[in-house]
Coordinates of C-alpha atoms in Angstrom, one line a residue:
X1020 CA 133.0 117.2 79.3
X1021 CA 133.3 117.7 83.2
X1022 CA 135.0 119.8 85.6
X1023 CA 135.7 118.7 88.6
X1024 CA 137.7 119.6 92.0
X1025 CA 141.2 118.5 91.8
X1026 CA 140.9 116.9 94.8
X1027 CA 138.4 114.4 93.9
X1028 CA 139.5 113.2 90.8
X1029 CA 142.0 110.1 90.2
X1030 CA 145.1 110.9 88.9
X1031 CA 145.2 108.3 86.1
X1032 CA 141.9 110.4 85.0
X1033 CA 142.8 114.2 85.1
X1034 CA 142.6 115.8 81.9
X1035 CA 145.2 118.0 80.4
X1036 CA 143.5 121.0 80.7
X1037 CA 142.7 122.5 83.9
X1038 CA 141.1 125.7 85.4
X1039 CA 141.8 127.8 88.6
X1040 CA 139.5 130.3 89.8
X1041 CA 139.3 132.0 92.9
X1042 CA 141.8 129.8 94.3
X1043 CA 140.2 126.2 93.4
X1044 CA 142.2 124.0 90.6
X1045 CA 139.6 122.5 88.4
X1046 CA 140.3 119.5 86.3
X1047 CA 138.3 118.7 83.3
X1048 CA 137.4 115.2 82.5
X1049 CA 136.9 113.9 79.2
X1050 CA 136.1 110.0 79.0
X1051 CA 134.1 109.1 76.0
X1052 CA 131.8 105.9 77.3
X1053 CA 128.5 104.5 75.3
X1054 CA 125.8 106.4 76.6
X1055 CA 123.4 103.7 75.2
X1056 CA 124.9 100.8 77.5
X1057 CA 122.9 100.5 80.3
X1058 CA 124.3 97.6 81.8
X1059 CA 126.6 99.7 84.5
X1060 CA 124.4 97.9 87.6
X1061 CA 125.9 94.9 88.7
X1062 CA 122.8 94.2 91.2
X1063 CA 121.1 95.5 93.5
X1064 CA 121.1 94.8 97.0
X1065 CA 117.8 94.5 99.2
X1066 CA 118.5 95.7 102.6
X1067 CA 115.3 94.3 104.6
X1068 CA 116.4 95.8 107.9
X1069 CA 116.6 99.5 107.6
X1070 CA 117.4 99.9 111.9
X1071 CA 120.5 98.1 110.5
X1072 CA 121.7 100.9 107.8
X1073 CA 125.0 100.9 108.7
X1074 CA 126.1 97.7 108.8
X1075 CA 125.2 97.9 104.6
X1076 CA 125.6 101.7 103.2
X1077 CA 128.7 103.8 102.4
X1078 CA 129.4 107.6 102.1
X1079 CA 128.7 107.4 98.2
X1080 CA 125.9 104.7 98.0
X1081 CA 123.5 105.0 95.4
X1082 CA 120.1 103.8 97.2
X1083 CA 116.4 103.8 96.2
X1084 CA 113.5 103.2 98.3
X1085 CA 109.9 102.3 97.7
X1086 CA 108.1 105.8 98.4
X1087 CA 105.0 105.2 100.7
X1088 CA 101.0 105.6 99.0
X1089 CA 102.9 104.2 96.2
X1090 CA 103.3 100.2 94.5
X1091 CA 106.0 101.0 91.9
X1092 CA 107.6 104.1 92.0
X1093 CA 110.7 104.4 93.7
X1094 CA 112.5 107.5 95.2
X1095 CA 116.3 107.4 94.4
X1096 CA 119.5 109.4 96.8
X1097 CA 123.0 109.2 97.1
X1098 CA 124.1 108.7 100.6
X1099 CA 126.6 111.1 102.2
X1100 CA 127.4 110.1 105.4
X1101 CA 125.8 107.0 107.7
X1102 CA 126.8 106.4 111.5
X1103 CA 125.2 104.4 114.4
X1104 CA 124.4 106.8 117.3
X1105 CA 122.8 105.5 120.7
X1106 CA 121.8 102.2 118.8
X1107 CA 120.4 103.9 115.9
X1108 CA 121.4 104.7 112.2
X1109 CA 121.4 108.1 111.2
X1110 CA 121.9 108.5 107.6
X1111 CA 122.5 112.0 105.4
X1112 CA 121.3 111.7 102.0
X1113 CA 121.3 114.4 99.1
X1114 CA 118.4 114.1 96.7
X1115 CA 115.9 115.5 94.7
X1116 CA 113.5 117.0 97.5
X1117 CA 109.7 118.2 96.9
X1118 CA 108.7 121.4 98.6
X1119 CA 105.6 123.6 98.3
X1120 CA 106.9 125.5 95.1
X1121 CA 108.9 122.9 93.1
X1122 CA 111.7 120.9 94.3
X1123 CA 115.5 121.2 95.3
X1124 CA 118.3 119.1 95.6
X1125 CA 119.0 118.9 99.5
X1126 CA 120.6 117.5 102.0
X1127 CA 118.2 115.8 104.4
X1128 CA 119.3 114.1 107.8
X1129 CA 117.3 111.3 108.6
X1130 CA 117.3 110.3 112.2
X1131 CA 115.0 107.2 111.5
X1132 CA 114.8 105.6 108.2
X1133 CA 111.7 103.0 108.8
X1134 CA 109.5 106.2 108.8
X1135 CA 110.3 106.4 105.1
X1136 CA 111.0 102.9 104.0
X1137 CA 110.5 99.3 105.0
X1138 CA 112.9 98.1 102.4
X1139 CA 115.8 99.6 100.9
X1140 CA 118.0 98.7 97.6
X1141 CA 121.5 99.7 97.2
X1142 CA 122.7 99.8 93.6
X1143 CA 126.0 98.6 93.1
X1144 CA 127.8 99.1 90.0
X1145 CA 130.6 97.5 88.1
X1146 CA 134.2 97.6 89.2
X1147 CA 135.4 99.2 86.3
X1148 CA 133.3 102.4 86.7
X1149 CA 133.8 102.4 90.6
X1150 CA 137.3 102.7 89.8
X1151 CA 136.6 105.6 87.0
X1152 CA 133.7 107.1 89.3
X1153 CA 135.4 106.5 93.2
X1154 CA 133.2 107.4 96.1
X1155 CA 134.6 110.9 96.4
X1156 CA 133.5 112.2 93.0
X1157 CA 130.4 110.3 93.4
X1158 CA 129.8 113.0 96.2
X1159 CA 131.6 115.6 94.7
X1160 CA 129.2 115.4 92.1
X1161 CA 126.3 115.6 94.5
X1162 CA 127.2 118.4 96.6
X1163 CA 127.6 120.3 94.0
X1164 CA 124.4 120.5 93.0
X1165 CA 122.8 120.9 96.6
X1166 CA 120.5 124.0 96.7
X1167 CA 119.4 123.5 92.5
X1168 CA 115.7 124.4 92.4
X1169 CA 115.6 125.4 88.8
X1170 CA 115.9 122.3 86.5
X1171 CA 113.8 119.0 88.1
X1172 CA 111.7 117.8 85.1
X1173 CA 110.3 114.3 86.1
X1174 CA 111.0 112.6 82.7
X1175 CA 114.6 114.3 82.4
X1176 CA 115.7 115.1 85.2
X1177 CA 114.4 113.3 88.3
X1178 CA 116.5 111.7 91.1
X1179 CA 117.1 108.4 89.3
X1180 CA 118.5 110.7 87.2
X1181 CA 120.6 112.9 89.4
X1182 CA 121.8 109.7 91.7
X1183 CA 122.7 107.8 88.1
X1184 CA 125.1 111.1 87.2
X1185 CA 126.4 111.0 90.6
X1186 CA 127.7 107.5 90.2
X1187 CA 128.7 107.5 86.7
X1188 CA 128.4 110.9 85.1
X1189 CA 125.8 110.1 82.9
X1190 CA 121.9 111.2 82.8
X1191 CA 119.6 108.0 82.6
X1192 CA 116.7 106.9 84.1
X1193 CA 114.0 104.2 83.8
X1194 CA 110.9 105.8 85.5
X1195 CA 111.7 109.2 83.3
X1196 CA 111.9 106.7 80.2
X1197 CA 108.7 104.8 81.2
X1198 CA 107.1 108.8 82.1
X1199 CA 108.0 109.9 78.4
X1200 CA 106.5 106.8 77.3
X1201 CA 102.9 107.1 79.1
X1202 CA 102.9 110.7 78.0
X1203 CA 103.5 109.7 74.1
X1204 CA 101.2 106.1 74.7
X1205 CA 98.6 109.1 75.6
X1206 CA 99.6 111.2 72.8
X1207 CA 99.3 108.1 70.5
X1208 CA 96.0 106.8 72.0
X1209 CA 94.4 110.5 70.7
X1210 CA 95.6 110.5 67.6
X1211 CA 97.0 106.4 66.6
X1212 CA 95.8 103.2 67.2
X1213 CA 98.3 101.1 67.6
X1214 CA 96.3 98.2 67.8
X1215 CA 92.5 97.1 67.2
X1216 CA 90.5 94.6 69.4
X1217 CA 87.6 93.1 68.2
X1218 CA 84.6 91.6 69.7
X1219 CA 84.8 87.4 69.9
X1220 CA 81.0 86.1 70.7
X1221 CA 81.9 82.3 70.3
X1222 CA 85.0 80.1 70.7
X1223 CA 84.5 79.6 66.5
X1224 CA 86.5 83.1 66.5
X1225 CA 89.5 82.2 68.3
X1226 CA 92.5 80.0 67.1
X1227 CA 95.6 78.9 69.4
X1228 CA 98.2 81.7 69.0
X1229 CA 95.6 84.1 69.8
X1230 CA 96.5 86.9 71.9
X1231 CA 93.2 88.2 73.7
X1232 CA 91.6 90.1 76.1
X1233 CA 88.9 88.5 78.7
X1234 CA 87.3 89.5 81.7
X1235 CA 89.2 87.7 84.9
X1236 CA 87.8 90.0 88.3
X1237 CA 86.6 93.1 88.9
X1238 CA 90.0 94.3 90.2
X1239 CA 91.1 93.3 86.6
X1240 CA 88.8 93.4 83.9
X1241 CA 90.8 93.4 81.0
X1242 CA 93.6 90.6 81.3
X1243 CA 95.5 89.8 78.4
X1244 CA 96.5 86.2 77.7
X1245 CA 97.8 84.0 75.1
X1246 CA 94.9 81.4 74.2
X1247 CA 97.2 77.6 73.9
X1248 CA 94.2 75.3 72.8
X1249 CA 90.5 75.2 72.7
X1250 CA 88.0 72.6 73.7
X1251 CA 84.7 73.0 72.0
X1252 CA 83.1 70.2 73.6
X1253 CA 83.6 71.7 77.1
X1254 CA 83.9 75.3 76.3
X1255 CA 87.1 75.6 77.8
X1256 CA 90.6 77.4 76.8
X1257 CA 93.7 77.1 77.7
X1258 CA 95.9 79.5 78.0
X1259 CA 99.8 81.3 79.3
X1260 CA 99.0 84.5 81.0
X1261 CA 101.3 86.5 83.5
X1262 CA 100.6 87.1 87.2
X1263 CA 101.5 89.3 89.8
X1264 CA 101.5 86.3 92.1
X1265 CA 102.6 83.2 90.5
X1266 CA 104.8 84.5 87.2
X1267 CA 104.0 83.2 84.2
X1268 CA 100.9 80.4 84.4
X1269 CA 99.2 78.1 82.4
X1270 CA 95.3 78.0 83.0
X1271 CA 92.1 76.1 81.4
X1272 CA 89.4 78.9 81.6
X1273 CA 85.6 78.8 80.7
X1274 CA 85.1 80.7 77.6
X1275 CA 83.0 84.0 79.1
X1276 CA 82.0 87.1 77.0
X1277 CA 83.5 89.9 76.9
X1278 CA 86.4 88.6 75.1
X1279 CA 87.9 91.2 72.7
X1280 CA 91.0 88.9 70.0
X1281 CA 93.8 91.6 69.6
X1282 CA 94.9 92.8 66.0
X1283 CA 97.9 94.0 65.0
X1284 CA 99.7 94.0 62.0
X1285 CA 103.3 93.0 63.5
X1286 CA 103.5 89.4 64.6
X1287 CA 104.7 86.5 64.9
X1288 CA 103.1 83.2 63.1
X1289 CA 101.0 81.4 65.5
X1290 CA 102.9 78.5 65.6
X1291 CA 106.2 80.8 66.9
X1292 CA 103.8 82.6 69.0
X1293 CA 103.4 78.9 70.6
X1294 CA 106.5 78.1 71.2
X1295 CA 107.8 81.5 73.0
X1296 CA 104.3 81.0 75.4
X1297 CA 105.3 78.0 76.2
X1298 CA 109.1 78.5 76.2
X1299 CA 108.0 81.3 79.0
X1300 CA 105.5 79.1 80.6
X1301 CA 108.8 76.9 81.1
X1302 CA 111.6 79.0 82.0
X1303 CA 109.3 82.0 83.6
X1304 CA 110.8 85.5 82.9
X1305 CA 113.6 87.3 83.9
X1306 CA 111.8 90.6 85.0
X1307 CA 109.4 90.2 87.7
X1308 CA 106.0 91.1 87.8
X1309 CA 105.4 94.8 87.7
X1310 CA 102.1 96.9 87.7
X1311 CA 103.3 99.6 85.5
X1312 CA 106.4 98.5 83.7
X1313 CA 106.4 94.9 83.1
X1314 CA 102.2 93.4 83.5
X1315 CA 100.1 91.0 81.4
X1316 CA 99.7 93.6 78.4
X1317 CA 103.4 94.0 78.3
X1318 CA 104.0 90.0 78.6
X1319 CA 101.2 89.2 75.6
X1320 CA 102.2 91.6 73.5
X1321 CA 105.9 90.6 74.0
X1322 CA 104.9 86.9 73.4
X1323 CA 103.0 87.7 69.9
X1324 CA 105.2 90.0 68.1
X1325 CA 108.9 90.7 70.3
X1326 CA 107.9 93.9 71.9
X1327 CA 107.3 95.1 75.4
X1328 CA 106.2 98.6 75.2
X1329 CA 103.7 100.5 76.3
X1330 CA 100.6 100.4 74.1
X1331 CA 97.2 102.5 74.7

């Protein structure tokens, strides 16, 4: 349930009940919606040419930018206002903001964005909840909680979390999920093993369907793959690995030592585990490449027994 301004609530969607207090009529709304769908993006938007912001962004935008020192994790705002002054963008956002002791929702005038980002996305969402969720309580909901310093909690409540409420009313948020996760692949890593490894000295121990671990650079010393075929007579392997740079390839390696065969109680018959490597090998994958979320552990694993999650 959710109170809201009067003023920034649709009429089709006001509630019966209603509040005022200290002059302000306050509107409850009470839509029930399956907080397990997450499929309320419709895309998202790259906008390359952030001295160009306001040709792109809205009041009410949901955006998320690349933060700098760091590959994968992304900071997330809702934009308040945008306008082009003396041939440049200024853009207000209000957002989770870090400070010495903790962090606050603000709102933060930015007089030149390329200082923060080189590439911004805008998240657009389906018609149906911009109709429900219209621009004004999008930043109703925002301004509201401008100057909150007590509850920011990186794996439940971030600012993929607060920009995701902002747009839809709902708390969700795929870093905080993948965060909970590290912290309980930790947790498991003391006290589970999800999985065993064991040494492979000779291609005798390896069969096709064989999801292992080998030695590819010193940048990446343990690359998991999917081993295809074997050659005994040259020593080779083939095998359906996945790559930052190319997708998903198929390669003929030299056998080399270390080479660990992972064991694990849930999977799939070799022969399945075939097909899906090469089925992938075909179509590639709908999720990119990703260093943190989506790399070759999550891909081999996914191949050999359905599941793409983290594993210690």
């Amino acid at each position: 349930m959710e109170w809201v301004l009067s003023e920034f609530v649709l009429a089709q969607y006001k509630g019966e009940d209603k509040l005022v207090a200290q002059g302000l009529t306050l509107h409850v709304i009470n839509r029930p919606r399956n907080q397990s769908s997450l499929s309320m993006l419709l895309r998202e938007v790259e906008i390359g040419n952030v001295m160009d912001l306001s040709s792109h962004l809205r009041a009410g935008d949901h955006i998320r930018y690349r933060m700098f020192l760091s590959r994968d994790l992304y900071h997330h705002a809702i934009v308040e206002d945008v306008r082009r002054m003396d041939g440049s963008d200024i853009v207000t956002l209000i957002h989770w903001q870090a400070r010495i002791r903790g962090f606050r929702i603000e709102r933060t005038i930015i007089y030149d964005m390329s200082q923060r980002a080189s590439v911004i996305y805008r998240c657009d969402y389906r018609e149906d909840l911009i109709r429900e969720d219209d621009r004004n309580l999008t930043l109703a909901r925002a301004r509201a909680w401008v100057g909150e310093s007590q509850w920011y909690n990186p794996t439940q409540n971030n600012c993929e979390h607060f920009a995701f409420y902002c747009k839809t009313g709902l708390w969700h948020s795929d870093q905080g999920e993948f965060g909970a996760n590290l912290i309980l692949g930790f947790t498991r890593l003391i006290y589970v093993s999800e999985y065993q490894d064991t040494a492979v000295g000779t291609l005798a121990g390896l069969s096709p369907g064989d999801h292992i671990i080998m030695f590819m650079t010193i940048a990446h010393p343990r690359c998991h793959m999917i081993v295809t075929s074997i050659n005994h007579a040259s020593g080779m392997i083939t095998v359906v690995r996945f790559t930052h740079e190319k997708g998903v390839v198929g390669e003929s390696l030299t056998f080399t030592r270390p080479c660990k065969r992972v064991i694990q109680q849930e999977t799939y018959d070799p022969q399945v585990v075939l097909e899906r490597a090469n089925a992938a090998l075909r179509n590639g994958m709908d999720q990119p490449y990703n260093i943190i979320t989506f790399n070759c552990k999550h891909f081999a694993f996914l191949i050999s027994c359905g599941y793409r999650s983290w594993r210690p």
